[in-house]
Short mmCIF file of C-alpha atoms and ligand atoms in Angstrom, two decimals:
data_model
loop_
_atom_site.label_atom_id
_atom_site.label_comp_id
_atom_site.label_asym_id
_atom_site.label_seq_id
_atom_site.Cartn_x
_atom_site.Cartn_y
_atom_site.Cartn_z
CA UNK E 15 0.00 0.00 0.00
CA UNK E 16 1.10 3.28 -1.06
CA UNK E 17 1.25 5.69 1.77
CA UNK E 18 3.10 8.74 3.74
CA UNK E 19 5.86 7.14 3.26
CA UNK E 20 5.51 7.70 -0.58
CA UNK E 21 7.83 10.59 -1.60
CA UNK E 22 5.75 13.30 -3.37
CA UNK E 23 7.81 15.58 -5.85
CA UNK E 24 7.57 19.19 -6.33
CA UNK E 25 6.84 21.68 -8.91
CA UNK E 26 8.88 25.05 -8.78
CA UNK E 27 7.32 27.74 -9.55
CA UNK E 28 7.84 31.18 -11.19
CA UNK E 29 8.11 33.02 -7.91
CA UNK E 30 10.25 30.53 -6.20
CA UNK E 31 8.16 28.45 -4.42
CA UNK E 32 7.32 24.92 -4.67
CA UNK E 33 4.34 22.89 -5.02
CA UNK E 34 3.84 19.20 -4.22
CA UNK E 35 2.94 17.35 -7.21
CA UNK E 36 -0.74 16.13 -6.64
CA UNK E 37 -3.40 18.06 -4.43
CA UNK E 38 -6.38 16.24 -2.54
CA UNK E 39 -9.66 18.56 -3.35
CA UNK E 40 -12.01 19.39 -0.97
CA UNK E 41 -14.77 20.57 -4.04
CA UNK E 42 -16.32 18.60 -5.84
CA UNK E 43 -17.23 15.89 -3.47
CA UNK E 44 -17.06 18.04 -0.61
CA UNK E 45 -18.63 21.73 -1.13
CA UNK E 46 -22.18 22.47 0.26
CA UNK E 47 -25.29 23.32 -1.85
CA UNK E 48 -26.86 24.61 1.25
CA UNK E 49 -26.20 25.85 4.83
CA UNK E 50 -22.50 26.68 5.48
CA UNK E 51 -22.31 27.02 8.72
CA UNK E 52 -23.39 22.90 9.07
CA UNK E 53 -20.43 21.24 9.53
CA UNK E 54 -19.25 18.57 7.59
CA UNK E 55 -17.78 15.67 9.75
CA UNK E 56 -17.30 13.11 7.05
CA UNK E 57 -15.29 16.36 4.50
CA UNK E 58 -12.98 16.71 8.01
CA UNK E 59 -12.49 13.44 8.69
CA UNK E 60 -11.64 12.37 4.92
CA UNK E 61 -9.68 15.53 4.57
CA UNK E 62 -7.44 14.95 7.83
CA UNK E 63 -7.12 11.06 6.29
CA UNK E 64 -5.43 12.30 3.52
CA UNK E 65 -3.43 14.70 5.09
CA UNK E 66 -1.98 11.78 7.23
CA UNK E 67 -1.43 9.53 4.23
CA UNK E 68 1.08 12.31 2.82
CA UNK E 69 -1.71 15.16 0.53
CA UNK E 70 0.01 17.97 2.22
CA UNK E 71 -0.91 20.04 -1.17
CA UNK E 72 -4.67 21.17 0.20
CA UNK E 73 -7.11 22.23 -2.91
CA UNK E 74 -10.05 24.58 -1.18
CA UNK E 75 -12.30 27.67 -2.10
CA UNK E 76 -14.25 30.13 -0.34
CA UNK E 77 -17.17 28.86 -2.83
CA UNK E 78 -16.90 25.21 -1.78
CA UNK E 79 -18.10 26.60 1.80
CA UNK E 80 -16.01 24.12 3.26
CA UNK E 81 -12.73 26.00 4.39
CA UNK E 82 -13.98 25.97 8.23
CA UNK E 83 -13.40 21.83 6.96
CA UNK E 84 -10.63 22.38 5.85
CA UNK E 85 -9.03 24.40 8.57
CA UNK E 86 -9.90 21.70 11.48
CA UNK E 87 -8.98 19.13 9.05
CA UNK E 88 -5.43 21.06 8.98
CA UNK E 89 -5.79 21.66 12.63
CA UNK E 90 -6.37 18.02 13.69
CA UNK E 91 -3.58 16.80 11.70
CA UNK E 92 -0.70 18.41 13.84
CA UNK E 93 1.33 18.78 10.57
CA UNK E 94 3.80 21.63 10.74
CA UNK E 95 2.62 24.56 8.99
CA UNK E 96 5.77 24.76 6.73
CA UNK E 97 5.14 21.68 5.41
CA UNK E 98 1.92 21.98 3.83
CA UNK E 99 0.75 23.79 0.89
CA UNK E 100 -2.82 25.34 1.10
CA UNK E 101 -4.29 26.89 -1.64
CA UNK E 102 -8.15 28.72 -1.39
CA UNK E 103 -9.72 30.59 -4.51
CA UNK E 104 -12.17 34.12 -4.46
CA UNK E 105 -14.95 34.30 -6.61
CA UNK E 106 -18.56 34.72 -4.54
CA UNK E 107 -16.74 37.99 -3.09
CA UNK E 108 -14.57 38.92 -6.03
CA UNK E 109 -15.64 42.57 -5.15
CA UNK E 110 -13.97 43.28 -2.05
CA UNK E 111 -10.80 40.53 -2.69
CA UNK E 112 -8.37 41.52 0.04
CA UNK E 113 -12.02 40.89 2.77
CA UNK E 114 -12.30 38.02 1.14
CA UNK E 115 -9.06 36.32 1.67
CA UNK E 116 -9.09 37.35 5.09
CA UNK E 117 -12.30 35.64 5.98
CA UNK E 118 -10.72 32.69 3.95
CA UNK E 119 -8.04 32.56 6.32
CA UNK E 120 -9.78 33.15 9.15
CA UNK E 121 -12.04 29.86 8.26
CA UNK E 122 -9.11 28.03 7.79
CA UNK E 123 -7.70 29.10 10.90
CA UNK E 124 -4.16 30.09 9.49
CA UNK E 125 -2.14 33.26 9.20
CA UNK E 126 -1.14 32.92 4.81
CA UNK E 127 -2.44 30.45 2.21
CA UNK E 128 0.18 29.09 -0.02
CA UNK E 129 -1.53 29.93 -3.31
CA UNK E 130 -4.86 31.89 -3.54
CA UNK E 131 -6.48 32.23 -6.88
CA UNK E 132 -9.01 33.82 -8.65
CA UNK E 133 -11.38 30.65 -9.19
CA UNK E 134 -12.55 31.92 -12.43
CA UNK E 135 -12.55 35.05 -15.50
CA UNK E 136 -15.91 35.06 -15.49
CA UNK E 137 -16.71 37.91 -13.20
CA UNK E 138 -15.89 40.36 -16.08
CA UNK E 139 -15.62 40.43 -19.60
CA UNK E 140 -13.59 43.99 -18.98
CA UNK E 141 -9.92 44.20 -19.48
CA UNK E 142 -9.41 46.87 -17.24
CA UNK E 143 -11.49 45.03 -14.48
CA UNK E 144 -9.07 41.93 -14.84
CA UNK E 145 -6.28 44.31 -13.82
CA UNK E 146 -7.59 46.08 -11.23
CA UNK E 147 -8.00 42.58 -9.43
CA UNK E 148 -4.69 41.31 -10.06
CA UNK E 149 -3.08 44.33 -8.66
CA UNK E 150 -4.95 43.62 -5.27
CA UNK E 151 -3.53 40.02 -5.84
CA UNK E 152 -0.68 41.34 -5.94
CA UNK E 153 -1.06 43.47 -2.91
CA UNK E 154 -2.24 40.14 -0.79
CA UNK E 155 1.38 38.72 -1.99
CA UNK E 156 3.32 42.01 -0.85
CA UNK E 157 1.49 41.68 2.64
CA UNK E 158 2.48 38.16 2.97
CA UNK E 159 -1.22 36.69 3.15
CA UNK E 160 -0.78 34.81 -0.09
CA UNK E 161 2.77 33.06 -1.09
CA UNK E 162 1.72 32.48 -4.78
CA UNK E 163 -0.76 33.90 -6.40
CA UNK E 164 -2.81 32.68 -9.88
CA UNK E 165 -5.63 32.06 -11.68
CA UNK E 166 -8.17 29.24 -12.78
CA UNK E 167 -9.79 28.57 -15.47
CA UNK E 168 -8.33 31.25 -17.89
CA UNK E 169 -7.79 31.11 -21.39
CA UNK E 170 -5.31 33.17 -23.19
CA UNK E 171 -7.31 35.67 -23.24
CA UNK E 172 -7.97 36.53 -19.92
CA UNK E 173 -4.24 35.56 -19.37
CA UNK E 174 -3.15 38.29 -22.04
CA UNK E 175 -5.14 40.83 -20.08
CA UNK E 176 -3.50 40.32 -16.99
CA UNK E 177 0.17 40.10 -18.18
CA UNK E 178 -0.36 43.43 -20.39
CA UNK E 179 1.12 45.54 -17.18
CA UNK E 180 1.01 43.02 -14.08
CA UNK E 181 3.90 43.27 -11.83
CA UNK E 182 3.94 39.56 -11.05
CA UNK E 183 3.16 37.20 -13.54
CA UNK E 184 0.24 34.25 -12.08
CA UNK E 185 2.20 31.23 -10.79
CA UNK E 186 -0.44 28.82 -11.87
CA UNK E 187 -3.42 28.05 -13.51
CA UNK E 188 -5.89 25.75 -12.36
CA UNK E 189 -7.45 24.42 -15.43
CA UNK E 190 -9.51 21.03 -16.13
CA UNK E 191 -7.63 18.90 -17.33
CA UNK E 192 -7.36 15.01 -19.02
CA UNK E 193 -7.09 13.32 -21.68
CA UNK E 194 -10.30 14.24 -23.43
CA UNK E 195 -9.66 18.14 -22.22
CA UNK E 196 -5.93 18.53 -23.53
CA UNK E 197 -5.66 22.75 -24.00
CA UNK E 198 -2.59 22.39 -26.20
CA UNK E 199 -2.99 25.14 -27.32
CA UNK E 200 -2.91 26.82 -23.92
CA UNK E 201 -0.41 24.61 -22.41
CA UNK E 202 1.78 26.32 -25.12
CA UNK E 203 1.09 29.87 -23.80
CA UNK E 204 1.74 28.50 -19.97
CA UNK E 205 5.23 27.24 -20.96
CA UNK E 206 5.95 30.40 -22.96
CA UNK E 207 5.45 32.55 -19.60
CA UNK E 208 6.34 30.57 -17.16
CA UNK E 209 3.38 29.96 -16.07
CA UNK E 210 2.50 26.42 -13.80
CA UNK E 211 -0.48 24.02 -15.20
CA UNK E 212 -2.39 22.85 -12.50
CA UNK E 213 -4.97 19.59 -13.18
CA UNK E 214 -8.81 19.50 -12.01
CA UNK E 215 -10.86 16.72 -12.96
CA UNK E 216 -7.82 14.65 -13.89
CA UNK E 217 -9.64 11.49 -13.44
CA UNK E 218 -12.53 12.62 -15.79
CA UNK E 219 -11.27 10.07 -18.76
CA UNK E 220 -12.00 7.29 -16.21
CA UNK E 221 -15.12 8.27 -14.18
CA UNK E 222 -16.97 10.72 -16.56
CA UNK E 223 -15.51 9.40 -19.95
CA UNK E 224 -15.78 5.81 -19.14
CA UNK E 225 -15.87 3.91 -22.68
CA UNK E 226 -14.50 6.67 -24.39
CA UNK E 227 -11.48 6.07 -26.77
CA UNK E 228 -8.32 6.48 -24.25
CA UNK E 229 -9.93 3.31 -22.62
CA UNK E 230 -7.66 0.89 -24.10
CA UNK E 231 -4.43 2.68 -23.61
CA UNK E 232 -4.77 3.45 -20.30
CA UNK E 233 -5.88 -0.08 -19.22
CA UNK E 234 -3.19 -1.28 -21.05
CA UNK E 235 -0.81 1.29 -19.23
CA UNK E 236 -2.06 0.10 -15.87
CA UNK E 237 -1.59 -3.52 -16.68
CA UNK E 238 2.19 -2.53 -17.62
CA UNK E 239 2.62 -0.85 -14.61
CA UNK E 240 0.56 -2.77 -12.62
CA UNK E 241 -2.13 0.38 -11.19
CA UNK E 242 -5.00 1.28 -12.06
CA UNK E 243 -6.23 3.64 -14.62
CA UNK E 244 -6.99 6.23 -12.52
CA UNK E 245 -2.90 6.35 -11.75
CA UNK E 246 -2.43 6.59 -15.36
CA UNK E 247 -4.13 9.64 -15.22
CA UNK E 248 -2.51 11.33 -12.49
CA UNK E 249 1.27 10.15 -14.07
CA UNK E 250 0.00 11.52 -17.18
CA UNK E 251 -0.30 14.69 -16.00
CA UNK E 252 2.75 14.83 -13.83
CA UNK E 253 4.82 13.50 -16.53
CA UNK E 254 4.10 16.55 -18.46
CA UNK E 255 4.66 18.28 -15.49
CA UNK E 256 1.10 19.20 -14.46
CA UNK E 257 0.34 18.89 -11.02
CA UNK E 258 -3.34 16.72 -10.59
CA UNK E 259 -6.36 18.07 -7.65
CA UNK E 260 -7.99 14.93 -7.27
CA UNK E 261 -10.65 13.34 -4.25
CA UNK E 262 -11.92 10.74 -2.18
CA UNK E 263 -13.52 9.88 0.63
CA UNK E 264 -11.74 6.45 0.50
CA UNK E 265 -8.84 5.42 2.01
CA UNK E 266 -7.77 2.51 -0.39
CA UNK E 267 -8.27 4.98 -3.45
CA UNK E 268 -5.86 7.77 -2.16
CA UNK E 269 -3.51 5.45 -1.02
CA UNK E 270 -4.02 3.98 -5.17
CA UNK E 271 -3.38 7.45 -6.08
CA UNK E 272 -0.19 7.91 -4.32
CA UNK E 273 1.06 4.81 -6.17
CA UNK E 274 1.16 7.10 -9.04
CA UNK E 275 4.64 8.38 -7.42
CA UNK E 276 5.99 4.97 -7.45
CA UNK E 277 6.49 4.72 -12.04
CA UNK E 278 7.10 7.37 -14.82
CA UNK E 279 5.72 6.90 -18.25
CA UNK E 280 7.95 7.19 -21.39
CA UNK E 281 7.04 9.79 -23.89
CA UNK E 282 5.93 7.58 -26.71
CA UNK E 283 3.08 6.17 -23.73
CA UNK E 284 2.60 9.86 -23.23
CA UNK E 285 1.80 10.64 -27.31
CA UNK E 286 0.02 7.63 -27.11
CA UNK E 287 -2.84 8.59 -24.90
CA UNK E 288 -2.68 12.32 -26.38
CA UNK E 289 -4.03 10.81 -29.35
CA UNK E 290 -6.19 8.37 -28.29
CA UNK E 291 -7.57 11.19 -25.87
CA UNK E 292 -7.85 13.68 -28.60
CA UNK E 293 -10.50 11.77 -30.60
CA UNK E 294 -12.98 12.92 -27.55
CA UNK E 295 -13.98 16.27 -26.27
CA UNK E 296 -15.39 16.41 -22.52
CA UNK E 297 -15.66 19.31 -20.38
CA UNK E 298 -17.38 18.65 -16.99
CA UNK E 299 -17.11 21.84 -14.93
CA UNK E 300 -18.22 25.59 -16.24
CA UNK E 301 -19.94 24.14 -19.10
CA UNK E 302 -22.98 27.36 -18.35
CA UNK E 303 -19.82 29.45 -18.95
CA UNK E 304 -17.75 28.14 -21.54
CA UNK E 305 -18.60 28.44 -25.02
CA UNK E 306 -20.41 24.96 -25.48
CA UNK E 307 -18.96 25.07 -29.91
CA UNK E 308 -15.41 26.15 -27.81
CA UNK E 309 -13.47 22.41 -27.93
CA UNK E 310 -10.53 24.05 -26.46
N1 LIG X 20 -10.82 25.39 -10.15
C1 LIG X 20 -11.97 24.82 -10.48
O1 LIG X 20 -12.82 25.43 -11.16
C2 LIG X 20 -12.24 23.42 -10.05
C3 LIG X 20 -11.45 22.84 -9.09
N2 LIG X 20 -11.67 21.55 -8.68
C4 LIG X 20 -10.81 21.00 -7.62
O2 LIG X 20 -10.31 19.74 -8.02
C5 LIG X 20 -10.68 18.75 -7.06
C6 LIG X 20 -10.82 17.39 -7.71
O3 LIG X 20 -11.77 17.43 -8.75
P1 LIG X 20 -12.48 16.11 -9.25
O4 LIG X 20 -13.21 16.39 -10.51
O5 LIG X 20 -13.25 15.51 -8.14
O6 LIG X 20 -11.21 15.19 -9.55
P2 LIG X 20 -11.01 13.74 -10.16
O7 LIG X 20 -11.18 13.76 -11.64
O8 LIG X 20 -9.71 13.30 -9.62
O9 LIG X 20 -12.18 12.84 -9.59
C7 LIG X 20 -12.19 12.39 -8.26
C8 LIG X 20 -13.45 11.57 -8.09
O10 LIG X 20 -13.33 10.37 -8.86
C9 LIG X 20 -13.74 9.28 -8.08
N3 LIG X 20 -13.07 8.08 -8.58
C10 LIG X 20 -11.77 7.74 -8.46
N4 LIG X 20 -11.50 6.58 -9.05
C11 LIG X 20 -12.67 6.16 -9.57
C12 LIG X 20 -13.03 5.02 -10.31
N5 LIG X 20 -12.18 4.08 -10.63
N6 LIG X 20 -14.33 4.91 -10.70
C13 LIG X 20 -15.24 5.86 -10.39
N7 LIG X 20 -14.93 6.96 -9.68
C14 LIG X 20 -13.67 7.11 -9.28
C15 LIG X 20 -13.36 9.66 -6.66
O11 LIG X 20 -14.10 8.97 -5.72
C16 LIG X 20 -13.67 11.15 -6.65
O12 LIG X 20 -15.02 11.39 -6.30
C17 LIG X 20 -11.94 19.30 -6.40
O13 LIG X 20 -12.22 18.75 -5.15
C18 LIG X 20 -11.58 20.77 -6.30
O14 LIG X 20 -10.73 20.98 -5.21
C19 LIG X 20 -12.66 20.80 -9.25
C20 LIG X 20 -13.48 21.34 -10.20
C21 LIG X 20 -13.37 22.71 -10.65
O1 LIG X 21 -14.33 24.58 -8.50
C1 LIG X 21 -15.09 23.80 -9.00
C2 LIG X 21 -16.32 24.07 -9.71
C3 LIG X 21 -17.25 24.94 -8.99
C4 LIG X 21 -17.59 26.17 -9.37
N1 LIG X 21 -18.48 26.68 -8.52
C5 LIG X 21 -18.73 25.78 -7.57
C6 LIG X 21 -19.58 25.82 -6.48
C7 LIG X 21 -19.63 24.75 -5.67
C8 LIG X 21 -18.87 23.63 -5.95
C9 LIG X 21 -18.03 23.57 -7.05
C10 LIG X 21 -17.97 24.67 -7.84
#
């Protein structure tokens, strides 16, 4: 069984810092339609799980309403500080940013987050608007509240808008990603500014595209490695140095998931799911916001 014990790599970033290579995601099957102030026992208990089993990299969001989870998840788990890496995103209050943060932080019960991010471009269409918010990004960094700051879900775009001026360029992205959502063309534009590819949904070919074309490769790729396909997946991405979110509530799947740090896949297995994966299009979050005829 993989476990804590399981070295984790880490991603450096443009700013200096460094992220570990795959993030345990207190969304998607976490975050509260209703009441926030109802406290999830199961979202703390499965969160402080995985923080024991080695996910120091924490995925959360003020939108998820589940960073008071998160923060006595963090809390329970008597891991140093130092030695995690928290991230939380603004969007509900995307209007009053640095507030925002601070309630953030004081739900998770911690002095800084170790990446905040603006969870999506949506809030404007407005150029100047984009700006104005990255500046006060910017200002969270100088104060020491944030140690990275970035974006998700942006397409060049939005990107462009922010870089035209910005005095520090977004450390990461946090885009969906997998093999039926590849963004090469976006990928492109990260590499070209130094800008870090972080992986939702990473699992999506498996769960959500089940019987789509990448099927037989990555069974295939788990028989050679002996995993499942779901570690395919996660290698996949950190081969191409892309650093996964992924869930569960299970204890036997994260410890799966970790075995994804235990094999490296060559680049011709790489190019071989890219294509396979590129014969499908699949986008499972933001679809009311995306362009549905964008394939991107
Ligand atoms: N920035 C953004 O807009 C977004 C960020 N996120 C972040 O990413 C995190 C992970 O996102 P997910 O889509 O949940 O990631 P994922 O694609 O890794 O899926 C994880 C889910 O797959 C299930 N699973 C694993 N193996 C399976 C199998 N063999 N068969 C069936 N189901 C299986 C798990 O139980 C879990 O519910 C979220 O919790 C959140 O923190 C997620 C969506 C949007
Ligand atoms: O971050 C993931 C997608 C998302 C966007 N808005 C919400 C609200 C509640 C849960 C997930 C999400």
């Amino acid at each position: 069984m993989a476990n804590i014990h399981t070295p984790i790599p880490n991603l450096k970033l443009n700013d200096g810092n460094s992220i570990p290579m795959i993030g345990y995601g207190t969304g998607t099957a976490w975050y509260k339609s209703g009441d926030e102030s109802k406290v999830d026992q199961a979202c703390i208990d499965a969160t402080k799980m995985s923080i024991g089993m080695g996910f120091y990299h924490q995925d959360g969001a003020e939108v998820y309403k589940t960073e008071t989870e998160l923060g006595t998840a963090i809390k329970q788990a008597s891991v140093p500080r130092e030695k995690l890496f928290v991230t939380t995103k603004v969007i509900s209050n995307i209007s009053d940013i640095p507030a925002a943060l601070k309630t953030s932080l004081k739900k998770l019960q911690l002095d800084y987050v170790d990446l905040y991010l603006i969870h999506s471009p949506f809030f404007s269409d407005k150029k100047e608007e984009h700006q104005a918010k990255w500046k006060q990004m910017e200002e969270l960094q100088g104060q020491g509240l944030a140690k990275s700051i970035g974006v998700s879900n942006y397409l060049p775009e939005h990107l462009d808008w922010i870089l035209d001026g910005c005095t520090v360029t977004p450390a990461i992205n946090q885009i969906e990603f997998h093999p039926y959502l590849q963004h090469v063309d976006l990928l492109k534009y990260h590499k070209e500014k130094g800008i870090a590819t972080q992986a939702y949904g990473p699992l999506s070919a498996v769960t959500k595209g089940a019987g789509g074309p990448a099927d037989d490769i990555l069974n295939k790729l788990a028989k050679k490695y002996a995993v499942n396909p779901a570690e395919i997946s996660l290698r996949w991405c950190i081969d191409q140095d892309i650093v996964p979110i992924t869930t569960s509530s299970k204890e036997q799947r994260l410890s799966d998931y970790l075995r994804a740090m235990t094999f490296k896949l060559n680049p011709a297995e790489i190019k071989q799911i890219n294509e396979a994966g590129s014969k499908k299009h699949l986008r499972g979050f933001w679809t009311h916001k995306f362009d549905e005829n964008d394939k991107r």
